[in-house]
Amino acid sequence: MARRIEGRLVIATHNAGKLWEMRELLAPYGVDAVSAGELGLPEPEETGTTFAANALIKAQAAARAANLPAFADDSGLCVAALGGAPGIYSARWAGEQRDFAAAMARIERELQAAGARQPWRAYFISALAVAWPDGHTEEFEGRVDGDLVFPPRGAKGFGYDPIFLPDGLAKTFGEMMSVEKHAIPADGSRALSHRARAFQALARACLAP
Ligand code: ITT
């Protein structure tokens, strides 16, 4: 039996785009969510070698520091022809300045240098972790597959959204309203984005009435 999320919850991210999505995902459940930034929590070093390990590091650090349950996401874009890069280094490819135009240009450059044939397949992955101050944890994962398109399309979303065209759709994540990207369908069918898919599993286990 998974443990239920009750009372106040820290959203352990320092990424404004993610925070927005995580707040929107939690909103229907009436969770009293406060961000790591609002609490002035430090950003832990992401020393894990997997998405799940890094999500746990972030959730556990925030749960300990705030003495509250904490919810973290570790996510990234994995490009098949680049052996899964940037993967867990997705944020780091954008450098200290968080320059995602440069990170997207690097992906295109490396695909061309590798002589990779199109379509350029890729997936986004999101590992979600919830940690409680007593050490209990819950973990969930979601993924969405698609093609990469250049030049980048659309100015909505964040990070690598403008180059990611999810399978079966004509718009990149950068061209979608946030609700299209991560809405949780009321009829129980599968959500679109990696983060929303992971959240569906989390909600079923830890939030459902
Ligand atoms: P926190 O660790 O504070 O949560 P971060 O930006 O460092 O923020 P990650 O280490 O998980 O987060 O890095 C994931 C990067 O992958 C993130 O910075 C985005 O650029 C990219 N990414 C993840 N989900 C994405 C999405 O839905 N759309 C576009 N890019 C995404």
Coordinates of N, CA and C and ligand atoms in Angstrom, one line a residue:
M1 N 0.8 -1.2 0.0 CA 0.0 0.0 0.0 C 0.9 1.2 0.0
A2 N 0.7 2.1 -1.0 CA 1.4 3.3 -1.0 C 0.9 4.3 0.1
R3 N 1.8 5.2 0.5 CA 1.4 6.1 1.5 C 0.7 7.3 0.9
R4 N -0.3 7.8 1.5 CA -1.1 8.9 1.0 C -0.4 10.2 1.3
I5 N -0.5 11.2 0.4 CA 0.0 12.5 0.6 C -1.1 13.3 1.4
E6 N -0.8 13.8 2.5 CA -1.8 14.6 3.3 C -1.1 15.9 3.9
G7 N -1.9 16.9 4.0 CA -1.3 18.2 4.6 C -0.4 18.9 3.6
R8 N 0.6 19.5 4.1 CA 1.4 20.4 3.3 C 2.5 19.6 2.6
L9 N 2.8 20.0 1.4 CA 3.8 19.3 0.5 C 4.7 20.3 -0.1
V10 N 6.0 20.0 0.0 CA 7.0 20.8 -0.6 C 7.2 20.3 -2.1
I11 N 7.2 21.2 -3.0 CA 7.6 20.9 -4.4 C 9.0 21.2 -4.5
A12 N 9.8 20.1 -4.6 CA 11.3 20.3 -4.5 C 11.9 20.5 -5.8
T13 N 11.6 21.7 -6.4 CA 12.3 22.0 -7.7 C 12.7 23.5 -7.6
H14 N 13.7 23.8 -8.4 CA 14.1 25.2 -8.5 C 13.9 25.7 -10.0
N15 N 13.2 24.8 -10.8 CA 13.0 25.1 -12.2 C 11.6 25.7 -12.3
A16 N 11.4 26.9 -12.8 CA 10.2 27.6 -12.8 C 9.1 26.9 -13.7
G17 N 9.6 26.4 -14.8 CA 8.7 25.7 -15.8 C 8.1 24.5 -15.1
K18 N 9.0 23.7 -14.5 CA 8.5 22.5 -13.8 C 7.6 22.8 -12.7
L19 N 7.9 23.8 -11.9 CA 7.1 24.2 -10.7 C 5.7 24.5 -11.2
W20 N 5.6 25.3 -12.3 CA 4.3 25.6 -12.8 C 3.5 24.4 -13.1
E21 N 4.1 23.4 -13.8 CA 3.4 22.2 -14.2 C 3.1 21.3 -13.0
M22 N 4.0 21.3 -12.0 CA 3.7 20.4 -10.9 C 2.6 21.0 -10.0
R23 N 2.6 22.3 -9.9 CA 1.4 23.0 -9.2 C 0.1 22.7 -9.9
E24 N 0.1 22.8 -11.3 CA -1.1 22.6 -12.0 C -1.6 21.1 -11.8
L25 N -0.6 20.2 -11.8 CA -1.0 18.8 -11.7 C -1.6 18.5 -10.3
L26 N -1.1 19.2 -9.3 CA -1.5 19.0 -7.9 C -2.8 19.7 -7.6
A27 N -3.1 20.8 -8.3 CA -4.2 21.7 -8.0 C -5.6 21.0 -7.8
P28 N -6.0 20.0 -8.6 CA -7.3 19.4 -8.4 C -7.4 18.6 -7.1
Y29 N -6.3 18.3 -6.5 CA -6.3 17.5 -5.3 C -6.3 18.3 -4.0
G30 N -6.3 19.7 -4.2 CA -6.4 20.5 -3.0 C -5.2 20.4 -2.1
V31 N -4.0 20.0 -2.6 CA -2.8 19.8 -1.8 C -2.3 21.2 -1.5
D32 N -1.9 21.5 -0.2 CA -1.3 22.7 0.2 C 0.2 22.7 -0.2
A33 N 0.5 23.1 -1.5 CA 1.9 23.0 -2.0 C 2.7 24.3 -1.8
V34 N 3.9 24.1 -1.4 CA 4.9 25.2 -1.2 C 6.2 24.8 -1.9
S35 N 6.8 25.8 -2.6 CA 8.0 25.4 -3.4 C 9.3 25.5 -2.5
A36 N 10.3 24.7 -3.0 CA 11.6 24.8 -2.3 C 12.1 26.2 -2.4
G37 N 11.9 26.9 -3.4 CA 12.3 28.3 -3.5 C 11.7 29.2 -2.5
E38 N 10.3 29.0 -2.3 CA 9.6 29.8 -1.3 C 10.1 29.6 0.1
L39 N 10.6 28.4 0.3 CA 11.1 28.0 1.7 C 12.6 28.3 1.8
G40 N 13.2 28.8 0.7 CA 14.6 29.1 0.7 C 15.5 27.8 0.9
L41 N 15.0 26.7 0.4 CA 15.8 25.5 0.6 C 17.0 25.4 -0.4
P42 N 18.1 24.9 0.0 CA 19.2 24.9 -1.0 C 19.0 23.8 -2.0
E43 N 19.7 23.9 -3.2 CA 19.5 22.9 -4.3 C 20.6 21.8 -4.0
P44 N 20.2 20.6 -3.8 CA 21.2 19.6 -3.6 C 21.9 19.2 -4.9
E45 N 23.1 18.7 -4.7 CA 23.9 18.2 -5.9 C 23.3 17.0 -6.5
E46 N 23.1 16.9 -7.8 CA 22.4 15.7 -8.4 C 23.5 14.7 -8.8
T47 N 23.9 13.9 -7.8 CA 25.0 13.0 -8.0 C 24.6 11.6 -8.5
G48 N 23.3 11.4 -8.7 CA 22.8 10.1 -9.1 C 23.2 9.8 -10.5
T49 N 23.1 8.5 -10.9 CA 23.4 8.1 -12.3 C 22.2 7.7 -13.0
T50 N 21.0 7.8 -12.3 CA 19.7 7.6 -13.0 C 18.8 8.7 -12.7
F51 N 17.7 8.8 -13.5 CA 16.7 9.8 -13.2 C 16.1 9.5 -11.8
A52 N 15.7 8.3 -11.5 CA 15.1 7.9 -10.3 C 16.0 8.3 -9.1
A53 N 17.3 8.0 -9.2 CA 18.2 8.3 -8.1 C 18.2 9.8 -7.8
N54 N 18.3 10.6 -8.9 CA 18.3 12.1 -8.7 C 17.0 12.6 -8.1
A55 N 15.9 12.1 -8.6 CA 14.6 12.5 -8.0 C 14.5 12.2 -6.5
L56 N 15.0 11.1 -6.1 CA 15.1 10.7 -4.7 C 16.0 11.7 -3.9
I57 N 17.1 12.0 -4.5 CA 18.1 12.9 -3.8 C 17.4 14.2 -3.5
K58 N 16.7 14.8 -4.5 CA 16.0 16.1 -4.4 C 14.8 16.0 -3.3
A59 N 14.0 14.9 -3.4 CA 12.9 14.8 -2.5 C 13.3 14.6 -1.1
Q60 N 14.4 13.8 -0.9 CA 14.8 13.5 0.5 C 15.5 14.7 1.1
A61 N 16.3 15.4 0.3 CA 16.9 16.6 0.8 C 15.9 17.6 1.3
A62 N 14.8 17.8 0.5 CA 13.8 18.8 0.8 C 13.0 18.4 2.0
A63 N 12.7 17.1 2.1 CA 11.9 16.5 3.2 C 12.6 16.7 4.5
R64 N 13.9 16.5 4.5 CA 14.8 16.6 5.7 C 14.9 18.1 6.1
A65 N 15.1 18.9 5.1 CA 15.3 20.4 5.4 C 14.1 21.0 5.9
A66 N 12.9 20.7 5.3 CA 11.7 21.4 5.6 C 10.9 20.6 6.7
N67 N 11.2 19.3 7.0 CA 10.5 18.5 7.9 C 9.0 18.4 7.5
L68 N 8.9 18.2 6.1 CA 7.6 18.0 5.5 C 7.7 17.0 4.4
P69 N 6.6 16.3 3.9 CA 6.7 15.5 2.8 C 7.1 16.4 1.6
A70 N 8.0 15.8 0.7 CA 8.4 16.6 -0.5 C 8.3 15.8 -1.8
F71 N 8.1 16.5 -2.8 CA 7.7 15.9 -4.1 C 8.8 16.5 -5.1
A72 N 9.5 15.6 -5.8 CA 10.5 16.1 -6.8 C 10.4 15.4 -8.1
D73 N 10.9 16.0 -9.1 CA 10.9 15.4 -10.5 C 12.4 15.5 -11.0
D74 N 12.8 14.4 -11.5 CA 14.1 14.5 -12.3 C 13.7 14.0 -13.7
S75 N 14.1 14.8 -14.7 CA 13.6 14.5 -16.0 C 14.6 14.9 -17.1
G76 N 14.3 14.5 -18.3 CA 15.3 14.9 -19.4 C 14.8 14.3 -20.7
L77 N 15.6 14.7 -21.7 CA 15.4 14.3 -23.1 C 16.4 13.3 -23.5
C78 N 16.0 12.1 -24.0 CA 17.0 11.1 -24.4 C 16.9 10.9 -25.9
V79 N 18.0 11.1 -26.6 CA 17.9 11.1 -28.1 C 18.6 9.8 -28.5
A80 N 17.8 9.0 -29.3 CA 18.3 7.6 -29.6 C 19.6 7.6 -30.3
A81 N 19.7 8.4 -31.4 CA 21.0 8.4 -32.2 C 22.2 9.0 -31.4
L82 N 21.9 9.6 -30.3 CA 23.1 10.1 -29.5 C 23.3 9.2 -28.2
G83 N 22.8 8.0 -28.3 CA 23.1 7.0 -27.2 C 22.3 7.4 -25.9
G84 N 21.2 8.2 -26.1 CA 20.4 8.5 -24.9 C 20.8 9.9 -24.3
A85 N 21.8 10.6 -24.9 CA 22.2 11.9 -24.5 C 21.1 12.9 -24.9
P86 N 20.9 14.1 -24.2 CA 21.6 14.5 -23.0 C 21.2 13.7 -21.8
G87 N 20.0 13.1 -21.8 CA 19.6 12.2 -20.6 C 19.6 13.0 -19.3
I88 N 20.3 12.3 -18.3 CA 20.3 13.0 -17.0 C 21.1 14.3 -17.0
Y89 N 21.8 14.6 -18.1 CA 22.5 15.8 -18.2 C 21.8 16.9 -19.0
S90 N 20.4 16.7 -19.1 CA 19.6 17.6 -19.9 C 19.7 19.1 -19.4
A91 N 19.7 19.3 -18.1 CA 19.8 20.7 -17.6 C 21.2 21.2 -17.8
R92 N 22.2 20.3 -17.6 CA 23.6 20.7 -17.6 C 24.0 21.1 -19.0
W93 N 23.4 20.5 -20.1 CA 23.7 20.9 -21.5 C 23.3 22.3 -21.7
A94 N 22.5 22.9 -20.9 CA 22.1 24.3 -21.1 C 23.0 25.3 -20.4
G95 N 24.0 24.7 -19.6 CA 25.0 25.5 -18.9 C 24.4 26.3 -17.8
E96 N 25.3 27.1 -17.1 CA 24.9 27.9 -16.0 C 23.8 28.9 -16.3
Q97 N 23.8 29.4 -17.6 CA 22.9 30.4 -18.0 C 21.5 29.8 -18.4
R98 N 21.4 28.5 -18.3 CA 20.2 27.8 -18.7 C 19.8 28.2 -20.1
D99 N 20.7 28.1 -21.1 CA 20.5 28.6 -22.5 C 20.1 27.4 -23.3
F100 N 18.7 27.2 -23.4 CA 18.2 26.0 -24.1 C 18.2 26.2 -25.6
A101 N 18.3 27.4 -26.1 CA 18.5 27.6 -27.5 C 19.9 26.9 -27.9
A102 N 20.9 27.2 -27.1 CA 22.2 26.6 -27.3 C 22.2 25.1 -27.2
A103 N 21.5 24.6 -26.2 CA 21.4 23.1 -25.9 C 20.7 22.5 -27.1
M104 N 19.6 23.1 -27.6 CA 18.9 22.5 -28.8 C 19.8 22.5 -30.0
A105 N 20.5 23.6 -30.2 CA 21.4 23.7 -31.4 C 22.5 22.6 -31.3
R106 N 23.0 22.3 -30.0 CA 24.0 21.3 -29.9 C 23.5 19.9 -30.2
I107 N 22.2 19.7 -29.9 CA 21.6 18.4 -30.3 C 21.6 18.2 -31.8
E108 N 21.2 19.3 -32.5 CA 21.1 19.2 -33.9 C 22.5 19.0 -34.5
R109 N 23.5 19.8 -34.0 CA 24.8 19.7 -34.5 C 25.4 18.2 -34.3
E110 N 25.1 17.7 -33.1 CA 25.6 16.3 -32.9 C 24.9 15.3 -33.7
L111 N 23.7 15.5 -34.0 CA 22.9 14.5 -34.8 C 23.5 14.6 -36.3
Q112 N 23.8 15.8 -36.7 CA 24.3 15.9 -38.1 C 25.7 15.4 -38.1
A113 N 26.5 15.6 -37.1 CA 27.9 15.1 -37.1 C 27.9 13.6 -37.1
A114 N 26.9 13.0 -36.4 CA 26.9 11.5 -36.3 C 26.3 10.9 -37.6
G115 N 25.8 11.8 -38.5 CA 25.2 11.3 -39.7 C 23.9 10.5 -39.5
A116 N 23.2 10.9 -38.4 CA 22.0 10.1 -38.0 C 20.9 10.3 -39.0
R117 N 20.3 9.2 -39.4 CA 19.2 9.3 -40.4 C 17.9 9.7 -39.7
Q118 N 17.1 10.5 -40.4 CA 15.8 11.0 -39.9 C 14.8 9.9 -40.1
P119 N 13.7 9.8 -39.3 CA 13.4 10.7 -38.2 C 14.3 10.5 -37.0
W120 N 14.5 11.6 -36.3 CA 15.4 11.6 -35.1 C 14.5 11.3 -33.9
R121 N 14.6 10.0 -33.5 CA 13.7 9.6 -32.4 C 14.3 10.0 -31.0
A122 N 13.3 10.3 -30.2 CA 13.7 10.8 -28.8 C 12.6 10.5 -27.9
Y123 N 12.9 10.5 -26.6 CA 11.8 10.5 -25.6 C 12.1 11.4 -24.4
F124 N 11.1 11.9 -23.8 CA 11.2 12.6 -22.6 C 10.9 11.6 -21.5
I125 N 11.6 11.7 -20.4 CA 11.3 10.9 -19.2 C 11.2 11.7 -18.0
S126 N 10.3 11.3 -17.1 CA 10.1 12.0 -15.8 C 10.1 10.9 -14.7
A127 N 11.0 11.1 -13.8 CA 11.0 10.2 -12.5 C 10.5 11.1 -11.4
L128 N 9.4 10.7 -10.8 CA 8.9 11.5 -9.7 C 9.2 10.7 -8.4
A129 N 9.5 11.5 -7.4 CA 9.7 10.9 -6.0 C 9.0 11.7 -5.0
V130 N 8.4 11.0 -4.0 CA 7.9 11.7 -2.8 C 8.6 11.1 -1.6
A131 N 9.1 12.0 -0.8 CA 9.9 11.5 0.4 C 9.2 12.2 1.6
W132 N 9.1 11.4 2.7 CA 8.6 11.9 4.0 C 9.8 12.0 5.0
P133 N 9.6 12.9 6.0 CA 10.7 13.2 6.9 C 11.1 11.9 7.7
D134 N 10.2 10.9 7.8 CA 10.6 9.7 8.5 C 11.4 8.7 7.6
G135 N 11.6 9.1 6.3 CA 12.5 8.2 5.5 C 11.7 7.4 4.4
H136 N 10.3 7.4 4.6 CA 9.5 6.6 3.6 C 9.6 7.3 2.3
T137 N 9.6 6.5 1.2 CA 9.6 7.1 -0.2 C 8.6 6.4 -1.1
E138 N 8.2 7.1 -2.1 CA 7.4 6.5 -3.2 C 8.0 7.0 -4.5
E139 N 8.0 6.1 -5.5 CA 8.6 6.6 -6.8 C 7.7 6.2 -8.0
F140 N 7.7 7.0 -9.0 CA 6.9 6.8 -10.2 C 7.7 7.3 -11.4
E141 N 7.3 6.7 -12.6 CA 8.0 7.1 -13.8 C 7.1 7.2 -15.0
G142 N 7.3 8.2 -15.9 CA 6.5 8.3 -17.1 C 7.4 8.7 -18.3
R143 N 6.9 8.3 -19.5 CA 7.7 8.6 -20.7 C 6.8 8.9 -21.9
V144 N 7.3 9.8 -22.8 CA 6.6 10.0 -24.0 C 7.6 10.0 -25.2
D145 N 7.2 9.3 -26.3 CA 8.1 9.2 -27.4 C 7.7 10.1 -28.5
G146 N 8.7 10.5 -29.3 CA 8.4 11.4 -30.5 C 9.6 11.6 -31.4
D147 N 9.5 12.6 -32.3 CA 10.6 12.9 -33.2 C 11.1 14.3 -32.8
L148 N 12.4 14.5 -33.1 CA 12.9 15.9 -32.9 C 12.8 16.6 -34.3
V149 N 12.5 17.9 -34.2 CA 12.3 18.8 -35.4 C 13.2 20.0 -35.2
F150 N 13.8 20.4 -36.3 CA 14.6 21.7 -36.3 C 14.2 22.5 -37.6
P151 N 14.1 23.8 -37.5 CA 14.4 24.6 -36.3 C 13.3 24.4 -35.2
P152 N 13.6 24.8 -34.0 CA 12.7 24.7 -32.9 C 11.4 25.4 -33.3
R153 N 10.2 24.9 -32.8 CA 8.9 25.5 -33.1 C 8.1 25.8 -31.8
G154 N 7.7 27.1 -31.7 CA 6.8 27.5 -30.6 C 7.6 28.0 -29.4
A155 N 6.9 28.9 -28.7 CA 7.6 29.6 -27.6 C 6.9 29.3 -26.3
K156 N 6.0 28.3 -26.3 CA 5.3 28.0 -25.0 C 6.2 26.9 -24.3
G157 N 5.8 26.6 -23.1 CA 6.6 25.5 -22.4 C 8.0 26.0 -22.0
F158 N 8.9 25.1 -21.9 CA 10.2 25.4 -21.4 C 11.2 24.4 -21.9
G159 N 12.5 24.6 -21.6 CA 13.5 23.6 -21.9 C 13.5 23.2 -23.4
Y160 N 13.5 21.9 -23.6 CA 13.5 21.3 -25.0 C 12.2 21.2 -25.7
D161 N 11.1 21.8 -25.1 CA 9.8 21.6 -25.7 C 9.7 22.0 -27.2
P162 N 10.4 23.1 -27.7 CA 10.2 23.4 -29.1 C 10.7 22.5 -30.1
I163 N 11.6 21.5 -29.7 CA 12.0 20.5 -30.7 C 11.4 19.2 -30.6
F164 N 10.4 19.0 -29.7 CA 9.9 17.7 -29.4 C 8.5 17.6 -30.0
L165 N 8.3 16.7 -31.0 CA 7.0 16.5 -31.7 C 6.5 15.1 -31.2
P166 N 5.5 15.1 -30.3 CA 5.1 13.8 -29.8 C 4.4 12.9 -30.9
D167 N 4.6 11.6 -30.8 CA 4.0 10.7 -31.8 C 2.5 11.0 -32.0
G168 N 2.1 11.0 -33.2 CA 0.7 11.1 -33.5 C 0.1 12.5 -33.5
L169 N 0.9 13.5 -33.1 CA 0.4 14.9 -33.1 C 1.2 15.8 -34.0
A170 N 0.6 16.9 -34.4 CA 1.2 17.8 -35.4 C 1.9 19.0 -34.8
K171 N 1.8 19.1 -33.4 CA 2.3 20.3 -32.7 C 3.5 19.9 -31.8
T172 N 4.5 20.7 -31.8 CA 5.6 20.4 -30.8 C 5.1 20.8 -29.4
F173 N 5.7 20.3 -28.4 CA 5.4 20.7 -27.0 C 5.5 22.2 -26.9
G174 N 6.4 22.8 -27.6 CA 6.5 24.3 -27.6 C 5.4 25.1 -28.2
E175 N 4.6 24.4 -29.0 CA 3.4 25.0 -29.6 C 2.1 24.7 -28.9
M176 N 2.2 24.0 -27.8 CA 1.0 23.6 -27.1 C 0.7 24.5 -25.9
M177 N -0.5 24.7 -25.6 CA -0.9 25.3 -24.3 C -0.5 24.3 -23.2
S178 N -0.2 24.8 -22.0 CA 0.3 23.8 -21.0 C -0.8 22.8 -20.7
V179 N -2.0 23.1 -20.8 CA -3.1 22.2 -20.5 C -3.1 21.0 -21.5
E180 N -2.8 21.3 -22.8 CA -2.7 20.2 -23.8 C -1.5 19.3 -23.5
K181 N -0.4 19.9 -23.0 CA 0.7 19.1 -22.8 C 0.6 18.1 -21.6
H182 N 0.0 18.6 -20.5 CA 0.0 17.8 -19.3 C -1.3 17.6 -18.6
A183 N -2.4 17.9 -19.3 CA -3.7 17.6 -18.7 C -3.9 16.2 -18.4
I184 N -4.6 15.9 -17.3 CA -5.0 14.5 -16.9 C -6.4 14.3 -17.4
P185 N -6.6 13.4 -18.4 CA -7.9 13.2 -19.0 C -8.9 12.7 -17.9
A186 N -10.1 13.3 -17.9 CA -11.1 13.0 -16.8 C -11.6 11.5 -17.0
D187 N -11.5 11.0 -18.3 CA -12.1 9.7 -18.5 C -11.1 8.6 -18.2
G188 N -9.9 8.9 -17.6 CA -9.0 7.9 -17.1 C -8.0 7.5 -18.2
S189 N -8.1 8.0 -19.4 CA -7.2 7.6 -20.5 C -5.8 8.3 -20.2
R190 N -4.8 7.9 -21.0 CA -3.5 8.3 -20.7 C -3.2 9.8 -21.0
A191 N -2.5 10.4 -20.1 CA -2.1 11.8 -20.4 C -1.0 11.8 -21.4
L192 N -0.6 13.0 -21.9 CA 0.3 13.1 -23.0 C 1.8 13.2 -22.5
S193 N 2.1 14.1 -21.6 CA 3.5 14.4 -21.3 C 4.0 13.3 -20.4
H194 N 5.4 13.2 -20.4 CA 6.1 12.3 -19.5 C 5.7 12.6 -18.0
R195 N 5.7 13.9 -17.7 CA 5.5 14.3 -16.3 C 4.0 14.0 -15.9
A196 N 3.1 14.2 -16.8 CA 1.7 14.0 -16.5 C 1.5 12.5 -16.4
R197 N 2.2 11.7 -17.2 CA 2.0 10.2 -17.1 C 2.5 9.7 -15.8
A198 N 3.7 10.2 -15.4 CA 4.2 9.8 -14.1 C 3.3 10.2 -13.0
F199 N 2.7 11.4 -13.2 CA 1.8 12.0 -12.1 C 0.5 11.2 -12.0
Q200 N 0.0 10.7 -13.2 CA -1.2 9.8 -13.1 C -0.9 8.6 -12.2
A201 N 0.2 8.0 -12.3 CA 0.5 6.9 -11.4 C 0.7 7.3 -10.0
L202 N 1.3 8.5 -9.8 CA 1.4 9.0 -8.4 C 0.1 9.3 -7.8
A203 N -0.8 9.9 -8.6 CA -2.1 10.3 -8.1 C -2.9 9.1 -7.7
R204 N -2.9 8.1 -8.6 CA -3.6 6.8 -8.3 C -3.2 6.2 -7.0
A205 N -1.8 6.3 -6.7 CA -1.3 5.6 -5.5 C -1.4 6.4 -4.3
C206 N -1.1 7.7 -4.4 CA -0.9 8.6 -3.2 C -1.9 9.7 -3.0
L207 N -2.8 9.9 -4.0 CA -3.7 11.1 -3.9 C -5.2 10.7 -4.0
A208 N -5.5 9.6 -4.7 CA -6.9 9.3 -5.0 C -7.7 9.2 -3.7
P209 N -9.0 9.6 -3.8 CA -9.8 9.6 -2.6 C -10.0 8.2 -2.1
Ligands
ITT1 P1 15.3 20.9 -10.5 O1 16.4 19.9 -10.4 O2 15.4 22.0 -9.5 O3 13.9 20.3 -10.5 P2 16.3 21.2 -13.2 O4 16.0 22.1 -14.3 O5 17.8 21.1 -12.8 O6 15.4 21.6 -12.0 P3 16.5 18.4 -14.0 O7 17.8 18.2 -13.4 O8 15.4 17.3 -13.8 O9 15.8 19.7 -13.5 O10 16.7 18.7 -15.5 C1 15.8 18.3 -16.5 C2 15.9 19.2 -17.7 O11 15.3 18.5 -18.8 C3 15.2 20.5 -17.5 O12 16.0 21.5 -17.1 C4 14.6 20.7 -18.9 O13 15.4 21.5 -19.7 C5 14.5 19.3 -19.5 N1 13.1 18.9 -19.4 C6 12.5 18.1 -18.5 N2 11.2 18.1 -18.7 C7 10.9 18.9 -19.7 C8 9.7 19.2 -20.4 O14 8.5 18.8 -20.0 N3 9.8 20.0 -21.4 C9 11.0 20.5 -21.9 N4 12.2 20.2 -21.3 C10 12.1 19.4 -20.2

